[in-house]
Amino acid sequence: MSIRLIASDLDGTLLTDCKELSPKTREVLDLAVQHGIYIVPATGRSFHSIPEMIRNYPGVEYVITANGGAVYSVREGKRVYQCLLEKESVEAAIAVRKRENMVLEVVIDGVPYAEEAYVKDPMQYLATEYGAKYIKATRKPVKDICRFAQKHAEELDSISFVCRYEDKERLYTSLDKEIPNVYVTSSVPNLMEVGHIDAGKGKTLLWLLKKLEISTEEAMAFGDADNDISMLTSVKYGMAMGNGTENCRKAAPYVTDTNEKDGVAKGILRFLSEAE
């Protein structure tokens, strides 16, 4: 049984630390495309935050965004699946934001919005130098994010809280208990991401596989963070990156090399001939 679909997280996985595709990764992705394999980026990013080189890459027909909150058809230029937050979930999240006084981000129809002060100076909120540039380039600033989220409560793909590292474990438990009908995950150390309980990369990948009539034994997935675990455990060839979180590496059926050492390319080559 051959591999027919390869899903991959972007940051820390498919992309190098400089947010590029290495020459070796391009070479192997091109080889996969020549074999007729679907390449599916699966990211916590919103659709409009995905690099154009990824959206327009040959073989990329579908993109999983917002940690499984939505799927886009690149060819059609529109959503083909979505799993929006419920109004009650948004209202509960706003209450947590007000109590904890954390920075709040929301995504509507693939577009991320964030508090004005955060967009202006992300490094004051623990963002890395690259992260600050990325935030400034992708987030639309909003003066009153709570009012904005309330106004669009039935339209949100996802919500994220920017938190301090030392608060993360406490907040994970708190958010999961206080906000109804959601799953809580994380892709980077200072971010807690909240989506609808029926979203998540794993569940949404399974939806796409069913749509394309591809079995889980014909699918491969790569990731490096806790928000990738459900995806890596939902297919036969699920591979954590060598630079992945401890939880991710322990949960995945396989572990490949790091994103800086062509881990995705090596993982594809490791199993492509075996699967065929």
mmCIF file of C-alpha atoms in Angstrom:
data_model
loop_
_atom_site.group_PDB
_atom_site.id
_atom_site.type_symbol
_atom_site.label_atom_id
_atom_site.label_comp_id
_atom_site.label_asym_id
_atom_site.label_seq_id
_atom_site.Cartn_x
_atom_site.Cartn_y
_atom_site.Cartn_z
ATOM 1 C CA MET A 1 0.000 0.000 0.000
ATOM 2 C CA SER A 2 1.635 3.266 -1.143
ATOM 3 C CA ILE A 3 1.800 6.606 0.633
ATOM 4 C CA ARG A 4 -0.739 8.976 -0.914
ATOM 5 C CA LEU A 5 -0.698 11.959 1.458
ATOM 6 C CA ILE A 6 1.937 13.716 3.572
ATOM 7 C CA ALA A 7 0.740 16.225 6.183
ATOM 8 C CA SER A 8 3.266 18.445 7.890
ATOM 9 C CA ASP A 9 3.394 21.155 10.492
ATOM 10 C CA LEU A 10 5.364 24.214 9.381
ATOM 11 C CA ASP A 11 7.297 25.997 12.151
ATOM 12 C CA GLY A 12 9.946 23.782 13.704
ATOM 13 C CA THR A 13 9.061 20.998 11.271
ATOM 14 C CA LEU A 14 8.913 21.561 7.526
ATOM 15 C CA LEU A 15 10.593 24.969 7.760
ATOM 16 C CA THR A 16 14.101 25.676 9.033
ATOM 17 C CA ASP A 17 14.651 28.063 11.919
ATOM 18 C CA CYS A 18 14.996 30.800 9.282
ATOM 19 C CA LYS A 19 11.473 29.899 8.074
ATOM 20 C CA GLU A 20 12.688 28.500 4.758
ATOM 21 C CA LEU A 21 12.504 25.218 2.887
ATOM 22 C CA SER A 22 15.962 23.686 2.687
ATOM 23 C CA PRO A 23 17.209 22.525 -0.744
ATOM 24 C CA LYS A 24 17.041 18.883 0.400
ATOM 25 C CA THR A 25 13.475 19.277 1.649
ATOM 26 C CA ARG A 26 12.433 20.859 -1.651
ATOM 27 C CA GLU A 27 14.049 18.014 -3.552
ATOM 28 C CA VAL A 28 12.207 15.339 -1.576
ATOM 29 C CA LEU A 29 8.871 17.193 -1.643
ATOM 30 C CA ASP A 30 9.205 17.458 -5.418
ATOM 31 C CA LEU A 31 9.887 13.716 -5.562
ATOM 32 C CA ALA A 32 6.737 13.046 -3.537
ATOM 33 C CA VAL A 33 4.673 15.269 -5.824
ATOM 34 C CA GLN A 34 6.041 13.386 -8.838
ATOM 35 C CA HIS A 35 4.690 10.221 -7.197
ATOM 36 C CA GLY A 36 1.237 11.841 -7.089
ATOM 37 C CA ILE A 37 1.309 12.361 -3.314
ATOM 38 C CA TYR A 38 -0.754 15.156 -1.733
ATOM 39 C CA ILE A 39 1.328 17.584 0.326
ATOM 40 C CA VAL A 40 -0.823 19.080 3.103
ATOM 41 C CA PRO A 41 0.526 21.842 5.366
ATOM 42 C CA ALA A 42 -1.132 21.472 8.780
ATOM 43 C CA THR A 43 -0.489 24.446 11.002
ATOM 44 C CA GLY A 44 -1.669 26.476 13.937
ATOM 45 C CA ARG A 45 -1.285 29.538 11.736
ATOM 46 C CA SER A 46 -4.243 31.263 10.141
ATOM 47 C CA PHE A 47 -4.561 30.893 6.371
ATOM 48 C CA HIS A 48 -3.327 34.400 5.631
ATOM 49 C CA SER A 49 -0.295 33.878 7.876
ATOM 50 C CA ILE A 50 0.994 30.933 5.858
ATOM 51 C CA PRO A 51 3.971 31.883 3.654
ATOM 52 C CA GLU A 52 3.021 32.287 0.020
ATOM 53 C CA MET A 53 5.764 29.855 -1.005
ATOM 54 C CA ILE A 54 3.940 27.151 0.981
ATOM 55 C CA ARG A 55 0.410 27.979 -0.208
ATOM 56 C CA ASN A 56 1.569 27.984 -3.826
ATOM 57 C CA TYR A 57 3.913 25.010 -3.631
ATOM 58 C CA PRO A 58 3.271 22.387 -6.356
ATOM 59 C CA GLY A 59 1.294 19.501 -4.902
ATOM 60 C CA VAL A 60 -0.325 21.616 -2.169
ATOM 61 C CA GLU A 61 -4.046 21.413 -2.896
ATOM 62 C CA TYR A 62 -5.348 21.637 0.676
ATOM 63 C CA VAL A 63 -4.153 23.450 3.792
ATOM 64 C CA ILE A 64 -5.191 22.668 7.378
ATOM 65 C CA THR A 65 -5.140 25.871 9.444
ATOM 66 C CA ALA A 66 -5.897 27.154 12.970
ATOM 67 C CA ASN A 67 -4.925 23.803 14.538
ATOM 68 C CA GLY A 68 -7.626 22.051 12.555
ATOM 69 C CA GLY A 69 -10.210 24.802 12.786
ATOM 70 C CA ALA A 70 -10.456 25.124 9.010
ATOM 71 C CA VAL A 71 -9.380 23.508 5.738
ATOM 72 C CA TYR A 72 -8.806 25.537 2.575
ATOM 73 C CA SER A 73 -8.759 24.446 -1.030
ATOM 74 C CA VAL A 74 -5.864 26.329 -2.590
ATOM 75 C CA ARG A 75 -7.151 25.763 -6.115
ATOM 76 C CA GLU A 76 -10.630 27.041 -5.300
ATOM 77 C CA GLY A 77 -9.332 29.765 -3.010
ATOM 78 C CA LYS A 78 -11.941 29.050 -0.338
ATOM 79 C CA ARG A 79 -12.756 27.060 2.774
ATOM 80 C CA VAL A 80 -14.043 23.548 2.339
ATOM 81 C CA TYR A 81 -14.355 22.785 6.070
ATOM 82 C CA GLN A 82 -14.573 24.726 9.308
ATOM 83 C CA CYS A 83 -15.159 24.086 12.990
ATOM 84 C CA LEU A 84 -15.822 27.434 14.659
ATOM 85 C CA LEU A 85 -15.825 28.159 18.368
ATOM 86 C CA GLU A 86 -19.223 28.335 20.052
ATOM 87 C CA LYS A 87 -20.474 31.673 21.379
ATOM 88 C CA GLU A 88 -20.456 30.384 24.965
ATOM 89 C CA SER A 89 -16.829 29.356 24.586
ATOM 90 C CA VAL A 90 -15.842 32.813 23.356
ATOM 91 C CA GLU A 91 -17.667 34.523 26.215
ATOM 92 C CA ALA A 92 -15.913 32.302 28.766
ATOM 93 C CA ALA A 93 -12.546 33.004 27.133
ATOM 94 C CA ILE A 94 -13.169 36.746 27.349
ATOM 95 C CA ALA A 95 -13.896 36.376 31.062
ATOM 96 C CA VAL A 96 -10.570 34.572 31.540
ATOM 97 C CA ARG A 97 -8.767 37.284 29.567
ATOM 98 C CA LYS A 98 -10.208 40.004 31.789
ATOM 99 C CA ARG A 99 -9.299 38.165 34.980
ATOM 100 C CA GLU A 100 -5.788 37.156 33.954
ATOM 101 C CA ASN A 101 -5.032 40.325 31.981
ATOM 102 C CA MET A 102 -3.310 38.325 29.243
ATOM 103 C CA VAL A 103 -2.888 39.287 25.601
ATOM 104 C CA LEU A 104 -5.657 37.813 23.466
ATOM 105 C CA GLU A 105 -5.530 36.892 19.783
ATOM 106 C CA VAL A 106 -8.513 35.827 17.676
ATOM 107 C CA VAL A 107 -8.789 34.477 14.141
ATOM 108 C CA ILE A 108 -11.748 35.251 11.891
ATOM 109 C CA ASP A 109 -12.030 33.741 8.405
ATOM 110 C CA GLY A 110 -8.302 33.046 8.325
ATOM 111 C CA VAL A 111 -7.267 36.530 9.459
ATOM 112 C CA PRO A 112 -5.564 36.996 12.889
ATOM 113 C CA TYR A 113 -6.372 39.985 15.106
ATOM 114 C CA ALA A 114 -4.552 40.987 18.287
ATOM 115 C CA GLU A 115 -4.360 43.736 20.859
ATOM 116 C CA GLU A 116 -2.848 46.964 19.571
ATOM 117 C CA ALA A 117 -0.059 47.223 22.182
ATOM 118 C CA TYR A 118 1.010 43.640 21.494
ATOM 119 C CA VAL A 119 1.222 44.155 17.739
ATOM 120 C CA LYS A 120 3.191 47.364 18.253
ATOM 121 C CA ASP A 121 5.855 45.790 20.495
ATOM 122 C CA PRO A 122 5.650 41.959 20.644
ATOM 123 C CA MET A 123 9.047 41.537 22.302
ATOM 124 C CA GLN A 124 7.618 43.082 25.466
ATOM 125 C CA TYR A 125 5.425 39.972 25.591
ATOM 126 C CA LEU A 126 8.258 37.407 25.291
ATOM 127 C CA ALA A 127 8.212 37.136 21.492
ATOM 128 C CA THR A 128 11.503 36.204 19.817
ATOM 129 C CA GLU A 129 13.070 38.545 17.284
ATOM 130 C CA TYR A 130 11.615 36.522 14.411
ATOM 131 C CA GLY A 131 8.318 36.145 16.246
ATOM 132 C CA ALA A 132 8.060 39.906 16.643
ATOM 133 C CA LYS A 133 8.526 40.449 12.909
ATOM 134 C CA TYR A 134 5.987 37.743 12.148
ATOM 135 C CA ILE A 135 3.407 39.206 14.550
ATOM 136 C CA LYS A 136 3.811 42.710 13.163
ATOM 137 C CA ALA A 137 3.474 41.438 9.599
ATOM 138 C CA THR A 138 0.425 39.228 10.133
ATOM 139 C CA ARG A 139 -1.718 40.520 13.009
ATOM 140 C CA LYS A 140 -4.329 43.213 12.530
ATOM 141 C CA PRO A 141 -4.301 45.505 15.592
ATOM 142 C CA VAL A 142 -7.483 46.023 17.612
ATOM 143 C CA LYS A 143 -7.856 48.579 20.412
ATOM 144 C CA ASP A 144 -10.431 46.678 22.469
ATOM 145 C CA ILE A 145 -9.929 42.982 21.762
ATOM 146 C CA CYS A 146 -12.581 41.850 24.250
ATOM 147 C CA ARG A 147 -15.270 43.960 22.635
ATOM 148 C CA PHE A 148 -14.081 42.847 19.204
ATOM 149 C CA ALA A 149 -14.208 39.157 20.187
ATOM 150 C CA GLN A 150 -17.677 39.609 21.693
ATOM 151 C CA LYS A 151 -18.942 41.287 18.534
ATOM 152 C CA HIS A 152 -17.666 38.390 16.395
ATOM 153 C CA ALA A 153 -18.338 35.626 18.917
ATOM 154 C CA GLU A 154 -19.976 33.315 16.374
ATOM 155 C CA GLU A 155 -17.261 33.740 13.723
ATOM 156 C CA LEU A 156 -14.032 32.747 15.483
ATOM 157 C CA ASP A 157 -11.767 30.004 14.130
ATOM 158 C CA SER A 158 -9.670 30.038 17.289
ATOM 159 C CA ILE A 159 -8.451 32.054 20.262
ATOM 160 C CA SER A 160 -4.921 32.286 21.666
ATOM 161 C CA PHE A 161 -3.612 33.591 24.970
ATOM 162 C CA VAL A 162 -0.078 34.961 25.238
ATOM 163 C CA CYS A 163 1.184 33.916 28.659
ATOM 164 C CA ARG A 164 4.291 33.786 30.807
ATOM 165 C CA TYR A 165 6.178 30.478 30.795
ATOM 166 C CA GLU A 166 5.674 30.009 34.538
ATOM 167 C CA ASP A 167 1.887 30.394 34.181
ATOM 168 C CA LYS A 168 1.457 27.950 31.333
ATOM 169 C CA GLU A 169 0.761 24.741 33.241
ATOM 170 C CA ARG A 170 -1.725 26.458 35.559
ATOM 171 C CA LEU A 171 -3.483 28.124 32.633
ATOM 172 C CA TYR A 172 -3.694 24.906 30.660
ATOM 173 C CA THR A 173 -5.771 23.316 33.408
ATOM 174 C CA SER A 174 -7.750 26.491 34.030
ATOM 175 C CA LEU A 175 -8.684 27.089 30.400
ATOM 176 C CA ASP A 176 -9.685 23.475 29.873
ATOM 177 C CA LYS A 177 -12.022 23.611 32.870
ATOM 178 C CA GLU A 178 -13.450 27.106 32.505
ATOM 179 C CA ILE A 179 -14.119 27.291 28.776
ATOM 180 C CA PRO A 180 -16.811 24.859 27.574
ATOM 181 C CA ASN A 181 -16.608 22.714 24.437
ATOM 182 C CA VAL A 182 -12.988 23.415 23.557
ATOM 183 C CA TYR A 183 -9.661 21.678 23.301
ATOM 184 C CA VAL A 184 -6.578 23.497 24.571
ATOM 185 C CA THR A 185 -3.139 23.036 23.058
ATOM 186 C CA SER A 186 0.167 24.796 22.488
ATOM 187 C CA SER A 187 2.645 25.181 19.642
ATOM 188 C CA VAL A 188 5.149 27.558 21.280
ATOM 189 C CA PRO A 189 6.205 28.063 24.931
ATOM 190 C CA ASN A 190 4.370 31.349 25.557
ATOM 191 C CA LEU A 191 1.108 30.579 23.760
ATOM 192 C CA MET A 192 -2.043 28.714 24.772
ATOM 193 C CA GLU A 193 -4.307 27.963 21.808
ATOM 194 C CA VAL A 194 -8.032 27.258 22.083
ATOM 195 C CA GLY A 195 -10.197 25.685 19.394
ATOM 196 C CA HIS A 196 -13.548 23.957 19.142
ATOM 197 C CA ILE A 197 -13.642 20.560 20.829
ATOM 198 C CA ASP A 198 -14.202 18.877 17.446
ATOM 199 C CA ALA A 199 -11.221 20.597 15.818
ATOM 200 C CA GLY A 200 -7.557 19.627 16.299
ATOM 201 C CA LYS A 201 -5.106 18.638 13.598
ATOM 202 C CA GLY A 202 -5.771 14.921 14.017
ATOM 203 C CA LYS A 203 -9.552 15.039 13.658
ATOM 204 C CA THR A 204 -9.382 17.448 10.749
ATOM 205 C CA LEU A 205 -6.746 15.382 8.966
ATOM 206 C CA LEU A 206 -9.037 12.360 9.290
ATOM 207 C CA TRP A 207 -11.848 14.428 7.738
ATOM 208 C CA LEU A 208 -9.608 15.312 4.794
ATOM 209 C CA LEU A 209 -8.439 11.727 4.344
ATOM 210 C CA LYS A 210 -12.066 10.598 4.174
ATOM 211 C CA LYS A 211 -12.846 13.309 1.626
ATOM 212 C CA LEU A 212 -9.943 12.185 -0.551
ATOM 213 C CA GLU A 213 -10.711 8.486 0.015
ATOM 214 C CA ILE A 214 -7.265 7.848 1.493
ATOM 215 C CA SER A 215 -6.768 5.437 4.393
ATOM 216 C CA THR A 216 -4.726 6.239 7.501
ATOM 217 C CA GLU A 217 -2.245 3.541 6.409
ATOM 218 C CA GLU A 218 -1.584 5.542 3.252
ATOM 219 C CA ALA A 219 -0.817 8.751 5.138
ATOM 220 C CA MET A 220 2.275 10.273 6.711
ATOM 221 C CA ALA A 221 2.467 13.192 9.162
ATOM 222 C CA PHE A 222 5.224 15.294 10.727
ATOM 223 C CA GLY A 223 5.209 17.645 13.728
ATOM 224 C CA ASP A 224 7.255 19.018 16.600
ATOM 225 C CA ALA A 225 4.855 20.330 19.241
ATOM 226 C CA ASP A 226 2.038 19.242 21.533
ATOM 227 C CA ASN A 227 -0.557 20.529 19.048
ATOM 228 C CA ASP A 228 0.755 17.978 16.523
ATOM 229 C CA ILE A 229 0.305 14.883 18.677
ATOM 230 C CA SER A 230 -3.256 14.082 17.585
ATOM 231 C CA MET A 231 -2.155 14.245 13.945
ATOM 232 C CA LEU A 232 0.922 12.045 14.425
ATOM 233 C CA THR A 233 -1.076 9.375 16.228
ATOM 234 C CA SER A 234 -3.920 9.340 13.695
ATOM 235 C CA VAL A 235 -1.914 7.889 10.770
ATOM 236 C CA LYS A 236 0.419 4.937 10.266
ATOM 237 C CA TYR A 237 3.525 6.988 9.530
ATOM 238 C CA GLY A 238 3.422 9.650 12.247
ATOM 239 C CA MET A 239 6.831 11.206 12.880
ATOM 240 C CA ALA A 240 7.942 13.629 15.566
ATOM 241 C CA MET A 241 10.883 15.866 14.830
ATOM 242 C CA GLY A 242 14.140 15.376 16.717
ATOM 243 C CA ASN A 243 13.688 18.922 18.021
ATOM 244 C CA GLY A 244 10.127 18.207 19.111
ATOM 245 C CA THR A 245 8.724 18.542 22.606
ATOM 246 C CA GLU A 246 9.125 15.597 24.954
ATOM 247 C CA ASN A 247 5.383 14.907 24.823
ATOM 248 C CA CYS A 248 5.416 14.922 21.039
ATOM 249 C CA ARG A 249 8.407 12.593 20.726
ATOM 250 C CA LYS A 250 6.994 10.149 23.271
ATOM 251 C CA ALA A 251 3.567 10.008 21.622
ATOM 252 C CA ALA A 252 4.625 9.637 17.986
ATOM 253 C CA PRO A 253 5.101 6.198 16.418
ATOM 254 C CA TYR A 254 8.432 7.364 14.942
ATOM 255 C CA VAL A 255 11.032 10.079 15.485
ATOM 256 C CA THR A 256 13.044 11.641 12.670
ATOM 257 C CA ASP A 257 15.885 14.195 12.592
ATOM 258 C CA THR A 258 15.517 17.899 13.446
ATOM 259 C CA ASN A 259 14.062 20.607 11.223
ATOM 260 C CA GLU A 260 17.567 22.018 10.809
ATOM 261 C CA LYS A 261 18.835 18.645 9.548
ATOM 262 C CA ASP A 262 16.147 17.884 6.960
ATOM 263 C CA GLY A 263 14.074 15.726 9.299
ATOM 264 C CA VAL A 264 10.984 15.769 7.075
ATOM 265 C CA ALA A 265 12.993 14.854 3.975
ATOM 266 C CA LYS A 266 14.735 12.019 5.819
ATOM 267 C CA GLY A 267 11.432 10.747 7.193
ATOM 268 C CA ILE A 268 9.819 10.684 3.755
ATOM 269 C CA LEU A 269 12.756 8.855 2.205
ATOM 270 C CA ARG A 270 12.851 6.405 5.113
ATOM 271 C CA PHE A 271 9.376 5.091 4.454
ATOM 272 C CA LEU A 272 8.490 6.009 0.876
ATOM 273 C CA SER A 273 10.171 2.982 -0.701
ATOM 274 C CA GLU A 274 9.070 0.692 2.155
ATOM 275 C CA ALA A 275 5.439 1.726 1.794
ATOM 276 C CA GLU A 276 5.575 1.088 -1.914
#
